[in-house]
Tab-separated table of C-alpha atoms in Angstrom:
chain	number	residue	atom	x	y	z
A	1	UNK	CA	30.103	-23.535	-0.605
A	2	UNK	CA	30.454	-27.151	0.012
A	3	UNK	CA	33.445	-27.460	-0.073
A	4	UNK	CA	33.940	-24.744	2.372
A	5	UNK	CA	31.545	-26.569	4.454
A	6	UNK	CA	33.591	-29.552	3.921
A	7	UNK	CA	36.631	-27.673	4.816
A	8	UNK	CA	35.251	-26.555	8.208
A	9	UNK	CA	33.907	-29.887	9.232
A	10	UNK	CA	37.921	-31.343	8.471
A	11	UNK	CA	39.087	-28.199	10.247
A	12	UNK	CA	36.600	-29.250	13.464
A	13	UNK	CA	37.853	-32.620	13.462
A	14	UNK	CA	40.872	-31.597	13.175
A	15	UNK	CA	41.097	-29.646	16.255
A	16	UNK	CA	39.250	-32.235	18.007
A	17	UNK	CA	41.486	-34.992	17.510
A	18	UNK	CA	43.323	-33.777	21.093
A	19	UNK	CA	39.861	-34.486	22.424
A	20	UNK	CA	39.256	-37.862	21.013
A	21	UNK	CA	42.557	-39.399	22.054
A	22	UNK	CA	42.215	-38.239	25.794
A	23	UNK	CA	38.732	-39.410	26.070
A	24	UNK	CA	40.068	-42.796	24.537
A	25	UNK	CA	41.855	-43.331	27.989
A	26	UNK	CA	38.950	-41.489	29.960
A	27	UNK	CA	36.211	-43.590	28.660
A	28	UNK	CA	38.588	-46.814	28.484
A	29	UNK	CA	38.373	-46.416	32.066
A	30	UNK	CA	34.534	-45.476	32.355
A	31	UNK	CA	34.345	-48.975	30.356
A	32	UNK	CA	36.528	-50.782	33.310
A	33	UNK	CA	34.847	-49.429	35.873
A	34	UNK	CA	31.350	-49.767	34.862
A	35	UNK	CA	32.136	-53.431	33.495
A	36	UNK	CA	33.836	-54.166	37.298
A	37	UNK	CA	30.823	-52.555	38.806
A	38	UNK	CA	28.300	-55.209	37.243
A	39	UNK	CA	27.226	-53.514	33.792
A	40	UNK	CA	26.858	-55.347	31.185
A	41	UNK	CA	28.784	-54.298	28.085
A	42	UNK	CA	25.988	-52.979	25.960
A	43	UNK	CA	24.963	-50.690	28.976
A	44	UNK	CA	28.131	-49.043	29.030
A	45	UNK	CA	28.298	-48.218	25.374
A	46	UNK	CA	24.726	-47.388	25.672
A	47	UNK	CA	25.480	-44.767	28.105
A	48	UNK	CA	28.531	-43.792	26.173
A	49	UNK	CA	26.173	-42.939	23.103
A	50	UNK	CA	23.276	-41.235	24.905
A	51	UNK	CA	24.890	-39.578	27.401
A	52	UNK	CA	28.452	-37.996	26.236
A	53	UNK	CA	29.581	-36.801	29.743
A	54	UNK	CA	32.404	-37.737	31.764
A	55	UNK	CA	31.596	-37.258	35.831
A	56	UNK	CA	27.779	-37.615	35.086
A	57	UNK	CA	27.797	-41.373	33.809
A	58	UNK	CA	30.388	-42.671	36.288
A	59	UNK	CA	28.204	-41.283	38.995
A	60	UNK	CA	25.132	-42.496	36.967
A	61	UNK	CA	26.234	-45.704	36.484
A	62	UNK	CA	27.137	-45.852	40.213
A	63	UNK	CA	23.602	-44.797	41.320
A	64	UNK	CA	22.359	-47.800	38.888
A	65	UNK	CA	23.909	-50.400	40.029
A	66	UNK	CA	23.134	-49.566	43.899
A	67	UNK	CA	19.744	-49.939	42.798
A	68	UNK	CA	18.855	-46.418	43.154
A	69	UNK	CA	15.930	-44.394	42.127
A	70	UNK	CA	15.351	-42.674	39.417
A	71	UNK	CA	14.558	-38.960	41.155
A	72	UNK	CA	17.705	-39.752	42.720
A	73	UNK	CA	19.828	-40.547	39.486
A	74	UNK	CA	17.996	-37.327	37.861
A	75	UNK	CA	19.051	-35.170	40.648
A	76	UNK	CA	22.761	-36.520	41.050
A	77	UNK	CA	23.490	-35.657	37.126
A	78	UNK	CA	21.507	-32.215	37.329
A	79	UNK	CA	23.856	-30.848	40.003
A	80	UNK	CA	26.921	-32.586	38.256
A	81	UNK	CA	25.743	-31.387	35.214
A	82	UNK	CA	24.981	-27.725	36.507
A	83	UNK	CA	28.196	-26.188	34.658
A	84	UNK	CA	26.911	-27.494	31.059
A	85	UNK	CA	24.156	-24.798	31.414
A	86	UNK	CA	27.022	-22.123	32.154
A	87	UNK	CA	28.628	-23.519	29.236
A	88	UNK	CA	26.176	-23.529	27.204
A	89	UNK	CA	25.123	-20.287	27.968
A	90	UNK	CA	28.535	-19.031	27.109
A	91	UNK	CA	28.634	-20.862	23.621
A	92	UNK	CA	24.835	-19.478	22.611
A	93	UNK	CA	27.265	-16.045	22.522
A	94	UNK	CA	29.311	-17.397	19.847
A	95	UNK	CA	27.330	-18.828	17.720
A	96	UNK	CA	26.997	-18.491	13.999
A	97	UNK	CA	23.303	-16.016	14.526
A	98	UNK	CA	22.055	-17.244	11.526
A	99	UNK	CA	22.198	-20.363	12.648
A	100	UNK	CA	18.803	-22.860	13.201
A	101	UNK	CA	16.529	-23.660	16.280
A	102	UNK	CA	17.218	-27.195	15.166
A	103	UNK	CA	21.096	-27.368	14.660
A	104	UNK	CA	21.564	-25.663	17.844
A	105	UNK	CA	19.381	-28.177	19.357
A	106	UNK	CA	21.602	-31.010	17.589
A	107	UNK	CA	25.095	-28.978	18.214
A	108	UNK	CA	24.184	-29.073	21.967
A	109	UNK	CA	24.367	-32.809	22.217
A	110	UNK	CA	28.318	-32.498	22.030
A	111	UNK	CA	28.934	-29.552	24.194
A	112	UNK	CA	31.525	-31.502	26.654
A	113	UNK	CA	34.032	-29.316	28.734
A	114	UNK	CA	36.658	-30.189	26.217
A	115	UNK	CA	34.799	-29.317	23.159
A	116	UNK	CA	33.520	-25.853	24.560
A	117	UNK	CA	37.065	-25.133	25.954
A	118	UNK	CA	38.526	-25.123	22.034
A	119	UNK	CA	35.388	-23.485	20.290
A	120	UNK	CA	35.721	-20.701	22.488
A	121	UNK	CA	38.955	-20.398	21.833
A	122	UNK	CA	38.252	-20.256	17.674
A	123	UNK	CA	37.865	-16.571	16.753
A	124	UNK	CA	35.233	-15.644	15.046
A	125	UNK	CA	31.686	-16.766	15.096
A	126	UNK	CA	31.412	-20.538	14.855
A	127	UNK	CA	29.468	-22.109	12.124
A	128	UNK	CA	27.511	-25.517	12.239
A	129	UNK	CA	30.108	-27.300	9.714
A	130	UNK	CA	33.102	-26.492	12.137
A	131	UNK	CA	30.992	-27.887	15.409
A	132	UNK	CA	29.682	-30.852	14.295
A	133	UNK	CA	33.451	-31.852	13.309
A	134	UNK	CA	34.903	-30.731	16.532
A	135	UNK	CA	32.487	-32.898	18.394
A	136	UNK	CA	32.843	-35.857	15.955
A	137	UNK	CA	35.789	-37.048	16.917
A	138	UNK	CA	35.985	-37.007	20.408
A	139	UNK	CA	32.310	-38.260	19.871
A	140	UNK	CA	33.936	-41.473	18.410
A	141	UNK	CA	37.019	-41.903	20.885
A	142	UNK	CA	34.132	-41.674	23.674
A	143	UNK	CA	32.439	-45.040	22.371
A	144	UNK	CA	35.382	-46.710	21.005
A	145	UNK	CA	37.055	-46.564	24.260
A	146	UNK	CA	34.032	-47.164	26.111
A	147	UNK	CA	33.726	-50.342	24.229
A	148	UNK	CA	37.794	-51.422	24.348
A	149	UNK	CA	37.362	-50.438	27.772
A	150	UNK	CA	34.312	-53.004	28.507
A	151	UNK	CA	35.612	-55.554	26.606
A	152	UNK	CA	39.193	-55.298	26.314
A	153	UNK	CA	40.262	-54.763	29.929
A	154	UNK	CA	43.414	-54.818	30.880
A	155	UNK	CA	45.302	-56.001	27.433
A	156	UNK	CA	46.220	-52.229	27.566
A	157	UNK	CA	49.852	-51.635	29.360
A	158	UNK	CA	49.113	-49.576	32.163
A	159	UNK	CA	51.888	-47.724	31.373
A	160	UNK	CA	50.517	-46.849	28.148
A	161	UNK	CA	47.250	-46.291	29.799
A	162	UNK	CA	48.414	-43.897	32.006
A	163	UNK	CA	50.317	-41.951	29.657
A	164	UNK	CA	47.240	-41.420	27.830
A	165	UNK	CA	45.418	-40.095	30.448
A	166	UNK	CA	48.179	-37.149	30.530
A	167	UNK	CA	47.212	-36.392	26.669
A	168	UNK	CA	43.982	-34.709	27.770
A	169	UNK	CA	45.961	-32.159	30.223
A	170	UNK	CA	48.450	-31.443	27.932
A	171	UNK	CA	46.253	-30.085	25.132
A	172	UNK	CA	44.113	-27.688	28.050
A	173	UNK	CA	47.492	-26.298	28.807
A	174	UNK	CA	47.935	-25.362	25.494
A	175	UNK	CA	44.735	-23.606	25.389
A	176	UNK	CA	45.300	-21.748	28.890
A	177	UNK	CA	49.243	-20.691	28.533
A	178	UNK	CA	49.430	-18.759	25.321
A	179	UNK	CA	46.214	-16.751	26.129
A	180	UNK	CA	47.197	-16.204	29.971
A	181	UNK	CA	50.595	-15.265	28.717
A	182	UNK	CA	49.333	-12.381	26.789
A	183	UNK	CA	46.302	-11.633	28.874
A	184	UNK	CA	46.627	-10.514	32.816
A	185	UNK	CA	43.015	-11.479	33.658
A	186	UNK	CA	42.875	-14.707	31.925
A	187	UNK	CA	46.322	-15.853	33.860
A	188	UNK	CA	44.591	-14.457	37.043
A	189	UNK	CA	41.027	-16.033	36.615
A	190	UNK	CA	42.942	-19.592	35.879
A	191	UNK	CA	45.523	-19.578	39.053
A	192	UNK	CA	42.385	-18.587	41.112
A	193	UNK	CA	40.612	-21.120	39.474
A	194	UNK	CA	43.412	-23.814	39.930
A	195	UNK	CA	44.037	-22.224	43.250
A	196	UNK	CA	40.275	-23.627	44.712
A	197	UNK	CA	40.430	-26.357	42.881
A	198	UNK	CA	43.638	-27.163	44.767
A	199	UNK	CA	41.368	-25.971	47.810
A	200	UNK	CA	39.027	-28.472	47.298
A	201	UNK	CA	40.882	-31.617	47.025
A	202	UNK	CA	43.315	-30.776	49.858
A	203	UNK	CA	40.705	-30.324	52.603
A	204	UNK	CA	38.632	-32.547	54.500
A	205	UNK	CA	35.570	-31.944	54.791
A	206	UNK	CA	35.732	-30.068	50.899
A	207	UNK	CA	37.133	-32.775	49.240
A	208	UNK	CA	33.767	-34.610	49.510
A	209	UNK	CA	32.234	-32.827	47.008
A	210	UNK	CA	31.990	-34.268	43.962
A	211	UNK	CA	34.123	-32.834	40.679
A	212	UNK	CA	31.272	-31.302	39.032
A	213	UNK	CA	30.323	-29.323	42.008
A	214	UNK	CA	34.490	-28.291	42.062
A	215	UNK	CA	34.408	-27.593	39.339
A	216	UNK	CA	31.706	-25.285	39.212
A	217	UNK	CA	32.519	-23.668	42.269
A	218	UNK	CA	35.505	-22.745	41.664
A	219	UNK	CA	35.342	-21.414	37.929
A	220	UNK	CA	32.292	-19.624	39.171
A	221	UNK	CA	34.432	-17.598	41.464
A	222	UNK	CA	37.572	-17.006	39.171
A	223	UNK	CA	35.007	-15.836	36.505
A	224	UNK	CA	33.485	-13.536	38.761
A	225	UNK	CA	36.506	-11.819	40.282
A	226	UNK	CA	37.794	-11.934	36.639
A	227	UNK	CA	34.808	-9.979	35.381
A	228	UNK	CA	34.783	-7.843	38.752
A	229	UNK	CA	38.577	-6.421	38.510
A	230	UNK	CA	38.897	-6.775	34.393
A	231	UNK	CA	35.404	-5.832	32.662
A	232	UNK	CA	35.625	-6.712	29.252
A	233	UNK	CA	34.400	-3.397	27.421
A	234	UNK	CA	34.573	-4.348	23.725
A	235	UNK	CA	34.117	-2.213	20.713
A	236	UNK	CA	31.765	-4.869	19.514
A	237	UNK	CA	30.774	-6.044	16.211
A	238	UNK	CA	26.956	-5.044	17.204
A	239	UNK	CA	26.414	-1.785	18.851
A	240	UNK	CA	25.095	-2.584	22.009
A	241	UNK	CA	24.144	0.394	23.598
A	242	UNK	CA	22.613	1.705	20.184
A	243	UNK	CA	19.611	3.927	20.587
A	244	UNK	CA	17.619	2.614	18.360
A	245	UNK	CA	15.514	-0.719	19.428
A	246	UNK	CA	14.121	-3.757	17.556
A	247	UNK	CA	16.564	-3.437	14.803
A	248	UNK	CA	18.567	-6.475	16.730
A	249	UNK	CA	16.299	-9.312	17.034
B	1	UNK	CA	29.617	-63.385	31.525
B	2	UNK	CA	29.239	-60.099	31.504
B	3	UNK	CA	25.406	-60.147	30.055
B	4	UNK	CA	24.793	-61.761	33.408
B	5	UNK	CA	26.782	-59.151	35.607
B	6	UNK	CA	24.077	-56.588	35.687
B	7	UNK	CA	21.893	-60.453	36.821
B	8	UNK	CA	23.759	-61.403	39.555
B	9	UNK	CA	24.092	-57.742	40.911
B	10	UNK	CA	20.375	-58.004	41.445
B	11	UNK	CA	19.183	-55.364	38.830
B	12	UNK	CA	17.093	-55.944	35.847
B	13	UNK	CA	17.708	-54.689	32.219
B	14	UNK	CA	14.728	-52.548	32.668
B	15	UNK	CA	15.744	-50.264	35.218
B	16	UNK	CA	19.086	-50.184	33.529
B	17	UNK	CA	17.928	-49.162	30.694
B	18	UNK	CA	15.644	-46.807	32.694
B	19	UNK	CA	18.773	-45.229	34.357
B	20	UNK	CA	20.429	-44.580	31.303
B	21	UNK	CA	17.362	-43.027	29.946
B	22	UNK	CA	17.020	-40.391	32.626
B	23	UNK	CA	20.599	-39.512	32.282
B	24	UNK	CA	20.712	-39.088	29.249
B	25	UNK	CA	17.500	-36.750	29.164
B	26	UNK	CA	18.435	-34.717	31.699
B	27	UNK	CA	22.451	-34.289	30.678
B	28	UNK	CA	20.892	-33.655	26.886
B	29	UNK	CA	18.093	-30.743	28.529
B	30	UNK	CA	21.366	-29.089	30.526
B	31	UNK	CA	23.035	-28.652	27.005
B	32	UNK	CA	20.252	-27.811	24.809
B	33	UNK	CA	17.912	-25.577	26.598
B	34	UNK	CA	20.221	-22.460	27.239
B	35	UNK	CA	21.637	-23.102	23.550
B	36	UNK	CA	18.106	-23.238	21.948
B	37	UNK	CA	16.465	-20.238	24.454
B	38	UNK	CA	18.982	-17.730	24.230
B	39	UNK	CA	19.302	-16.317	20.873
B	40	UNK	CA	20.134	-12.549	21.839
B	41	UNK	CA	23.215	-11.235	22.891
B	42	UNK	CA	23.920	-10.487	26.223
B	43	UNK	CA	24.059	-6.819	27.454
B	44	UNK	CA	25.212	-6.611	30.267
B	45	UNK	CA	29.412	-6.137	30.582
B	46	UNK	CA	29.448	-7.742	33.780
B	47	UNK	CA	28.058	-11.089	32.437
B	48	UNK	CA	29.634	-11.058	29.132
B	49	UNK	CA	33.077	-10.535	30.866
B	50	UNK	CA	32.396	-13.293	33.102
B	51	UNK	CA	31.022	-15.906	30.125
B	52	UNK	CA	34.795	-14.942	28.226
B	53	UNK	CA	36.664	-15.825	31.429
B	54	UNK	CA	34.775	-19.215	31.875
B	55	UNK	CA	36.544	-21.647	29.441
B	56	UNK	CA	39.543	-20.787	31.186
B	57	UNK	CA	38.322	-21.068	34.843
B	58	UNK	CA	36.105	-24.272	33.916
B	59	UNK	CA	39.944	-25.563	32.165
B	60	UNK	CA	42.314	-24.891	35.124
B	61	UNK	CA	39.920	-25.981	37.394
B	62	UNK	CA	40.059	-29.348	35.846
B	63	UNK	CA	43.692	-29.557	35.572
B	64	UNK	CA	44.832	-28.484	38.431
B	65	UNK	CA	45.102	-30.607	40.745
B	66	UNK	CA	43.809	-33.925	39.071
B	67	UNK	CA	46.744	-33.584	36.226
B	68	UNK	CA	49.256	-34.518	38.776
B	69	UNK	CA	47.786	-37.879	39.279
B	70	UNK	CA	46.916	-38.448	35.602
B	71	UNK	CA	49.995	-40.099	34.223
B	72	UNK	CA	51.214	-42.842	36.452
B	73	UNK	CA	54.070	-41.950	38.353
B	74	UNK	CA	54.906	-38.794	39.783
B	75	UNK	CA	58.031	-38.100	37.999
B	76	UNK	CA	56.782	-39.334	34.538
B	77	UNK	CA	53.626	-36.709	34.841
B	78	UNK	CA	56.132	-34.439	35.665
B	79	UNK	CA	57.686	-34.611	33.270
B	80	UNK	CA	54.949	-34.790	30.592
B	81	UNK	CA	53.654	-32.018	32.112
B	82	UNK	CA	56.350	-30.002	32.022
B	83	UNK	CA	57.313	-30.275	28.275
B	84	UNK	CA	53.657	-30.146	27.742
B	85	UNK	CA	54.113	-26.363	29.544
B	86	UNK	CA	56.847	-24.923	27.830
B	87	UNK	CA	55.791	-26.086	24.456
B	88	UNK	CA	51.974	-24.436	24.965
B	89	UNK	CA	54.108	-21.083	26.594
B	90	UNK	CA	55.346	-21.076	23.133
B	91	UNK	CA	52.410	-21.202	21.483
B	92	UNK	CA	52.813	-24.663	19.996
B	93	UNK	CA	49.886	-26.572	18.675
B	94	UNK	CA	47.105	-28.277	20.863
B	95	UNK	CA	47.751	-31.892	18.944
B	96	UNK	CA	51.503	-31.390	19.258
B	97	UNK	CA	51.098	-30.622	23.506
B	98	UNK	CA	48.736	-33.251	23.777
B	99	UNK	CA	50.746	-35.757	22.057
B	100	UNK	CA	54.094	-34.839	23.671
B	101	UNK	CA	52.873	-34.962	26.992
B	102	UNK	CA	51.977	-38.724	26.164
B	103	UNK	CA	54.744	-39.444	24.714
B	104	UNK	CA	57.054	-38.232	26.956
B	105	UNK	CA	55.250	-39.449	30.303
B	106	UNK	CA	55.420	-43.208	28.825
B	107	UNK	CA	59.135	-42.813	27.415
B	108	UNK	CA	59.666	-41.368	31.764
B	109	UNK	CA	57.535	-44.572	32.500
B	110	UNK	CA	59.806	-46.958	31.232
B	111	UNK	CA	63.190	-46.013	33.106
B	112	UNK	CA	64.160	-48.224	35.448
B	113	UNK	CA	64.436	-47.380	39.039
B	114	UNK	CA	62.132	-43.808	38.089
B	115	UNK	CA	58.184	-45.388	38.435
């Protein structure tokens, strides 16, 4: 049993190891900018390990150093944050039901795009072991480059920098292709996706919005057509529909 | 130096601290609460269909377009990116992709004349 356990928390970080290296380069530059912006280097890591999130503390951070309010700073990351809820509210679906009030509570700390994109994509139920390794590590590359980032600016090659940067992409292609190629809907919902994404940065007035709100938007809408044209009726583990109530609690 | 950035930008280390506080609360409550609240499975085909087809909306979404501008020059994300695709159409690996679309983006880098 523990070593099982054991086993699944390798397995996590494992599989999160994609994860940590791109949000080596992402958070390198969150530890730039934030250290360019008038931050002192404690804040940024600070803000690296409390808050975990991407678009939220570059905005935060922003909305700190123009001296804004508070109500103002909680609004900004609610709406950026927005799609953690949906996310969140997908995951709760695939969790491990005999699982605690308390290590959900925990597990939820970690639940980044990245690291919801590859649990979802484990099959099966996942299990506490598994999700606290798959958020370890790209829990770690957060700080760490947070902190190279604040204090080691621009040693780094931009080159290598850069390149990087591209390791993050790469490993969400490999979790879209293979399942669009053998699914229709998923390789619809995605272009759609992609497609007002694309939307969104090209025009004008759009291209103000901010990448949470994209981001949102537009998976909101390929999700919904996806669900419209393809509904997903499973033969499901659980029998939803059974006649018999208060048996599934 | 840098202890006296936050200083000289006119903002004390309380209300940075204060910042960081309420964005970290209020990220933390957007992860936890749905997590924690909903325990039972969702009925309804409709919504379960759309909370399978998220990861992958929320994913392309991100990558497209910001993926083009990710790896320094055009023609080395390009090229990243396109080994990166084939390799994933053939079911490779996620640390394999990942790591080859690094790889080969900073190798592209490097040629003279290319970046």
């Amino acid at each position: 049993m523990t070593q099982s356990k054991r086993s699944l928390f390798l397995r996590g970080a494992r599989d999160g190891l994609p994860i940590c290296f791109g949000y080596l380069s992402v958070a390198f530059a969150y530890g730039i900018h934030s250290i360019e912006g008038g931050l002192p280097v404690w804040a940024a890591l600070t803000a690296s390990l409390t808050n975990f999130t991407s678009a939220g503390q570059v905005a935060g951070t922003d909305l700190i150093l123009a001296g804004a309010t508070l109500f103002e700073i909680a609004v900004t990351l609610f709406l950026i944050n927005l799609r953690y809820a949906l996310m969140s509210l997908s995951l709760s679906q695939k969790l491990d039901p005999g699982m605690s009030v308390l290590e959900r509570a925990a597990l939820a700390f970690g639940n980044t795009d990245e690291v919801f994109a590859v649990a979802m994509r484990r099959p099966g139920v996942l299990t506490t072991p598994y999700l606290a390794g798959l958020i370890f590590t790209p829990y770690v590359g957060w700080c760490l480059g947070t902190l190279f980032g604040a204090t080691a600016a621009g040693l780094m090659p931009a080159v290598v920098r850069s390149a990087l940067g591209l390791a993050i992409y790469g490993m969400f292609l490999a979790i879209i292709l293979p399942e669009a190629r053998a699914n229709r809907a998923v390789a619809l919902v995605a272009l759609v996706s992609a497609a007002v994404s694309c939307l969104f940065a090209c025009l004008p007035l759009l291209r103000r919005l901010s990448a949470g709100w994209v981001i949102i938007i537009a998976s909101v809408a390929a999700s919904s057509l996806g669900a419209f044209l393809f509904p997903i009726r499973e033969t499901s583990d659980e029998p939803d529909e059974a006649p018999q109530r208060g048996a599934a609690q | 130096m840098n202890q006296n950035a936050a200083l000289s930008a006119g903002i004390s280390t309380a209300s940075v601290l204060l910042g960081i506080a309420v964005m970290a609360v209020v990220t933390y409550l957007m992860r936890m609460l749905p997590l924690v609240l909903f325990r039972r499975r969702i009925r309804s085909v409709w919504l379960r269909s759309f909370l399978a087809y998220l990861p992958y909306a929320v994913l392309a979404a991100m990558t497209v377009p910001a993926a083009f501008f990710a790896g320094g020059s055009l023609p080395a994300t390009l090229a990243g990116l396109a080994v990166a695709g084939v390799m994933s159409w053939f079911r490779m690996g996620l640390f394999p992709v990942a790591a080859a679309a690094s790889t080969v983006a900073c190798l592209f880098s490097l040629i003279p004349g290319l970046s």
